mmCIF file of C-alpha atoms in Angstrom:
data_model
loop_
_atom_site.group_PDB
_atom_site.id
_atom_site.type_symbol
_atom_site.label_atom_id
_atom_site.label_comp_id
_atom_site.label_asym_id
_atom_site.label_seq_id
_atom_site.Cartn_x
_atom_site.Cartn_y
_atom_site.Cartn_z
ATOM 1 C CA UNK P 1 21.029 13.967 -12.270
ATOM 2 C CA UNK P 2 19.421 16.217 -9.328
ATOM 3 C CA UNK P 3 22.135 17.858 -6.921
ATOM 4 C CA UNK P 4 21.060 16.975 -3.368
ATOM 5 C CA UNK P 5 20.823 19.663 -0.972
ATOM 6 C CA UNK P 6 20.438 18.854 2.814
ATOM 7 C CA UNK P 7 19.286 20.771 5.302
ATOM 8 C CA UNK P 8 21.170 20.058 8.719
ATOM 9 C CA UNK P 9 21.511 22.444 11.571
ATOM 10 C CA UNK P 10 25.384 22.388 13.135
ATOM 11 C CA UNK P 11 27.351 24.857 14.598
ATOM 12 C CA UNK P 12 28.860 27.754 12.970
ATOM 13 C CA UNK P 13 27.426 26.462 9.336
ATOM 14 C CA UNK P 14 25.521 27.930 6.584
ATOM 15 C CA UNK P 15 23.101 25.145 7.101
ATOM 16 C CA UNK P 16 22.716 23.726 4.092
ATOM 17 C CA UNK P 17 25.276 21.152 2.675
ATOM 18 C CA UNK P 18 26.021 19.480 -0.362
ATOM 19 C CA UNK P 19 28.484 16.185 -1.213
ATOM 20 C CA UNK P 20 31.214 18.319 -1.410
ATOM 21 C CA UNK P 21 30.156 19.904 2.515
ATOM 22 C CA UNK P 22 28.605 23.120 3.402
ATOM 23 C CA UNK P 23 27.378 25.462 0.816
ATOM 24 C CA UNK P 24 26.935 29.113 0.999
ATOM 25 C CA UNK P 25 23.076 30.263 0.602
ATOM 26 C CA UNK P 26 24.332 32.446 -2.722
ATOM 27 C CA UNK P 27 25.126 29.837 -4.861
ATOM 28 C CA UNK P 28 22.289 28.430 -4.886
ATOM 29 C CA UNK P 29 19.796 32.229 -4.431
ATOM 30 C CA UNK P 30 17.977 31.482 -2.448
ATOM 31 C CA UNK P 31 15.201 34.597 -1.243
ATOM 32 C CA UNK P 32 16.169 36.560 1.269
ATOM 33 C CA UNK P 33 13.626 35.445 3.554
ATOM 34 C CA UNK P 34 14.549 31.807 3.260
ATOM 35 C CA UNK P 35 17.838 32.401 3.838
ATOM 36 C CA UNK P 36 17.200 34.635 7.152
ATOM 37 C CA UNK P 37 14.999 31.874 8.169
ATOM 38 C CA UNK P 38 17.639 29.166 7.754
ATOM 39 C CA UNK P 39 20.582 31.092 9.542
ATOM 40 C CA UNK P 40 17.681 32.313 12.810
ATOM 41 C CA UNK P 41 17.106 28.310 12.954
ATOM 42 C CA UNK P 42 20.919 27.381 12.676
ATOM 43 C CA UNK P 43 21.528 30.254 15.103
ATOM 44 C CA UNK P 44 18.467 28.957 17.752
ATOM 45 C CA UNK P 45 20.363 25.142 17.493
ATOM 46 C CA UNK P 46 23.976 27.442 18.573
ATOM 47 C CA UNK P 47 22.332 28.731 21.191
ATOM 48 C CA UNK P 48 21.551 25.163 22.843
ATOM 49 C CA UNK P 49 25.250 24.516 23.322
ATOM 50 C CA UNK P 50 27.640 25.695 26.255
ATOM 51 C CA UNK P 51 29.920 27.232 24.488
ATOM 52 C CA UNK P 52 32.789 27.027 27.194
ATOM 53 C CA UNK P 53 32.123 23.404 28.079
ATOM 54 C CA UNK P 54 30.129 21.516 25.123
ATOM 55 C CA UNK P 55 29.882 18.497 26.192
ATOM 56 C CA UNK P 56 28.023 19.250 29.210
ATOM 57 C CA UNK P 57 25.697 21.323 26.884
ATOM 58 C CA UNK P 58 21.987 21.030 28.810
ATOM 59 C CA UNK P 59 19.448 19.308 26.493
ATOM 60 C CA UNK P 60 16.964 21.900 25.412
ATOM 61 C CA UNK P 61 13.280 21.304 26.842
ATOM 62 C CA UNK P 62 11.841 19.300 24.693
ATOM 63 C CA UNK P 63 8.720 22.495 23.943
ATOM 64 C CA UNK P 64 11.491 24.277 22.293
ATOM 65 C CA UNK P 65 12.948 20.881 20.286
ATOM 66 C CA UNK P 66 9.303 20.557 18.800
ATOM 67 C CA UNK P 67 9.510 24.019 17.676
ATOM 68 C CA UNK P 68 12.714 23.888 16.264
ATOM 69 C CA UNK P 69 11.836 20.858 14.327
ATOM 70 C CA UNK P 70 8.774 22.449 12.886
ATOM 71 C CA UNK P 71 10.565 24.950 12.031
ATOM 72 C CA UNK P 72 12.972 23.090 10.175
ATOM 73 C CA UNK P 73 10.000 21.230 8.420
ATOM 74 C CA UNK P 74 8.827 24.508 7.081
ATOM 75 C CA UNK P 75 12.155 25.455 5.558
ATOM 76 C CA UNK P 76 12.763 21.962 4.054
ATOM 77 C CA UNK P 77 9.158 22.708 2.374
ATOM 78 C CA UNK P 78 10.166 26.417 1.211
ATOM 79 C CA UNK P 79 13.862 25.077 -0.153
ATOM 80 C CA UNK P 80 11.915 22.300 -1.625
ATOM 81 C CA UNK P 81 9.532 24.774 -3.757
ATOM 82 C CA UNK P 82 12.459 27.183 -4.421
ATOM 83 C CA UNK P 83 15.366 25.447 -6.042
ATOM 84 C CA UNK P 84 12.447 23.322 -7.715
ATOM 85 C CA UNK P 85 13.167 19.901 -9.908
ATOM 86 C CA UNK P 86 16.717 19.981 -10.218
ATOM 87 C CA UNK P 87 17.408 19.239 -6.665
ATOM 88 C CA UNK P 88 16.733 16.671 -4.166
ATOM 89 C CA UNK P 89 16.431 18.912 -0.706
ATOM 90 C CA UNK P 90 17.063 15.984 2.164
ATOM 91 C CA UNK P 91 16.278 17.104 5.645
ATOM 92 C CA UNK P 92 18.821 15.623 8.297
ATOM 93 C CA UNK P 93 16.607 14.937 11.480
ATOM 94 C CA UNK P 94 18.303 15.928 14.575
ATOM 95 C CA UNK P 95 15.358 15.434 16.674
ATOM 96 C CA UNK P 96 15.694 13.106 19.576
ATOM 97 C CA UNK P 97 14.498 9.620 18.964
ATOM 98 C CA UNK P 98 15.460 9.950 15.199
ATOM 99 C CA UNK P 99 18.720 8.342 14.971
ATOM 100 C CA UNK P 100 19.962 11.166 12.763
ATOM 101 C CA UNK P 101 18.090 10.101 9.815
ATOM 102 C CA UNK P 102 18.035 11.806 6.081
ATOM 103 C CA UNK P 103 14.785 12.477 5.488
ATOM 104 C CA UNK P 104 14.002 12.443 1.308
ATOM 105 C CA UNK P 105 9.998 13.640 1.818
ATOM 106 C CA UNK P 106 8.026 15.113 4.410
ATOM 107 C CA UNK P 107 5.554 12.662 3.950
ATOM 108 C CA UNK P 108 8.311 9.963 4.899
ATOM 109 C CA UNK P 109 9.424 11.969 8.086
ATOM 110 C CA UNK P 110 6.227 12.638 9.127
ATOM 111 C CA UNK P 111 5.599 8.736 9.160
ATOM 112 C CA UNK P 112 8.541 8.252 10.984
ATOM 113 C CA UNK P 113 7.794 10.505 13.373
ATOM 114 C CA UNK P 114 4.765 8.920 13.806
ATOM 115 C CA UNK P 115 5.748 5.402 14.132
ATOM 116 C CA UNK P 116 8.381 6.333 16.602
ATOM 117 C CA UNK P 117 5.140 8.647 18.583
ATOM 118 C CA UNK P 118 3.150 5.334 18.809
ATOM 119 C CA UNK P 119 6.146 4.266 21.321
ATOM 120 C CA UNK P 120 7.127 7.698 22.809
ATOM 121 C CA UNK P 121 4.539 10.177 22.512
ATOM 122 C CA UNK P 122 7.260 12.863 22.926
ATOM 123 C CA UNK P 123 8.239 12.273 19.445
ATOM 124 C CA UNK P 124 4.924 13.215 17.897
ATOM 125 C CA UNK P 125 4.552 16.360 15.891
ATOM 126 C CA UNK P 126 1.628 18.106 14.007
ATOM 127 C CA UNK P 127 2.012 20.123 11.166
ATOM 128 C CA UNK P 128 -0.397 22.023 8.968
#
């Protein structure tokens, strides 16, 4: 049975989680590079949010959303190819529109996203 891995940015977190909650990047050793790149994204998500009044946090312009997300796209592709067949690596969308889904395949969020752009066009993203 494949252990499932998500990737979810939240605050003060390691970024990745597991059923049990969040998991440090050494158990599961990751590169060094992926694991810089997952704490800079979790770290760009913390610095959206007021810190002395959070739930009057600004939303973030929606440029720097798209970027994030692609972003996290790119890491969800890199943990996919590094902990290889013996894990499921789910990406938790936290893009606006997305209604906090678990993503299994980046084919299957990038169909979402582009069902959802054929409503909103701010939803769309490209990727290469």
């Amino acid at each position: 049975m494949k252990r499932i891995v998500r990737l979810m940015s939240d605050y003060c977190s390691s970024g990745l989680w597991a059923e049990e909650g969040m998991i440090e990047h050494s158990s599961l050793n990751l590169s060094k590079n992926l694991s810089k790149r997952i704490y800079e994204w979790v770290s760009t998500y913390e610095g959206w949010l007021d810190w002395s009044d959070p739930g009057n946090s600004p939303e973030p312009p929606l440029e720097e959303q798209e970027d994030f997300d692609k972003e996290g796209i790119e890491i969800w592709k890199q943990l996919i190819d590094e902990l290889g067949d013996d894990y499921e690596v789910v990406y938790f969308g936290d893009k606006p529109n997305l209604d906090r889904h678990n993503f299994t395949s980046v084919d299957e969020y990038l169909e979402y996203c582009s069902l959802l752009g054929k409503n909103n066009k701010k939803t769309q993203i490209v990727t290469e």
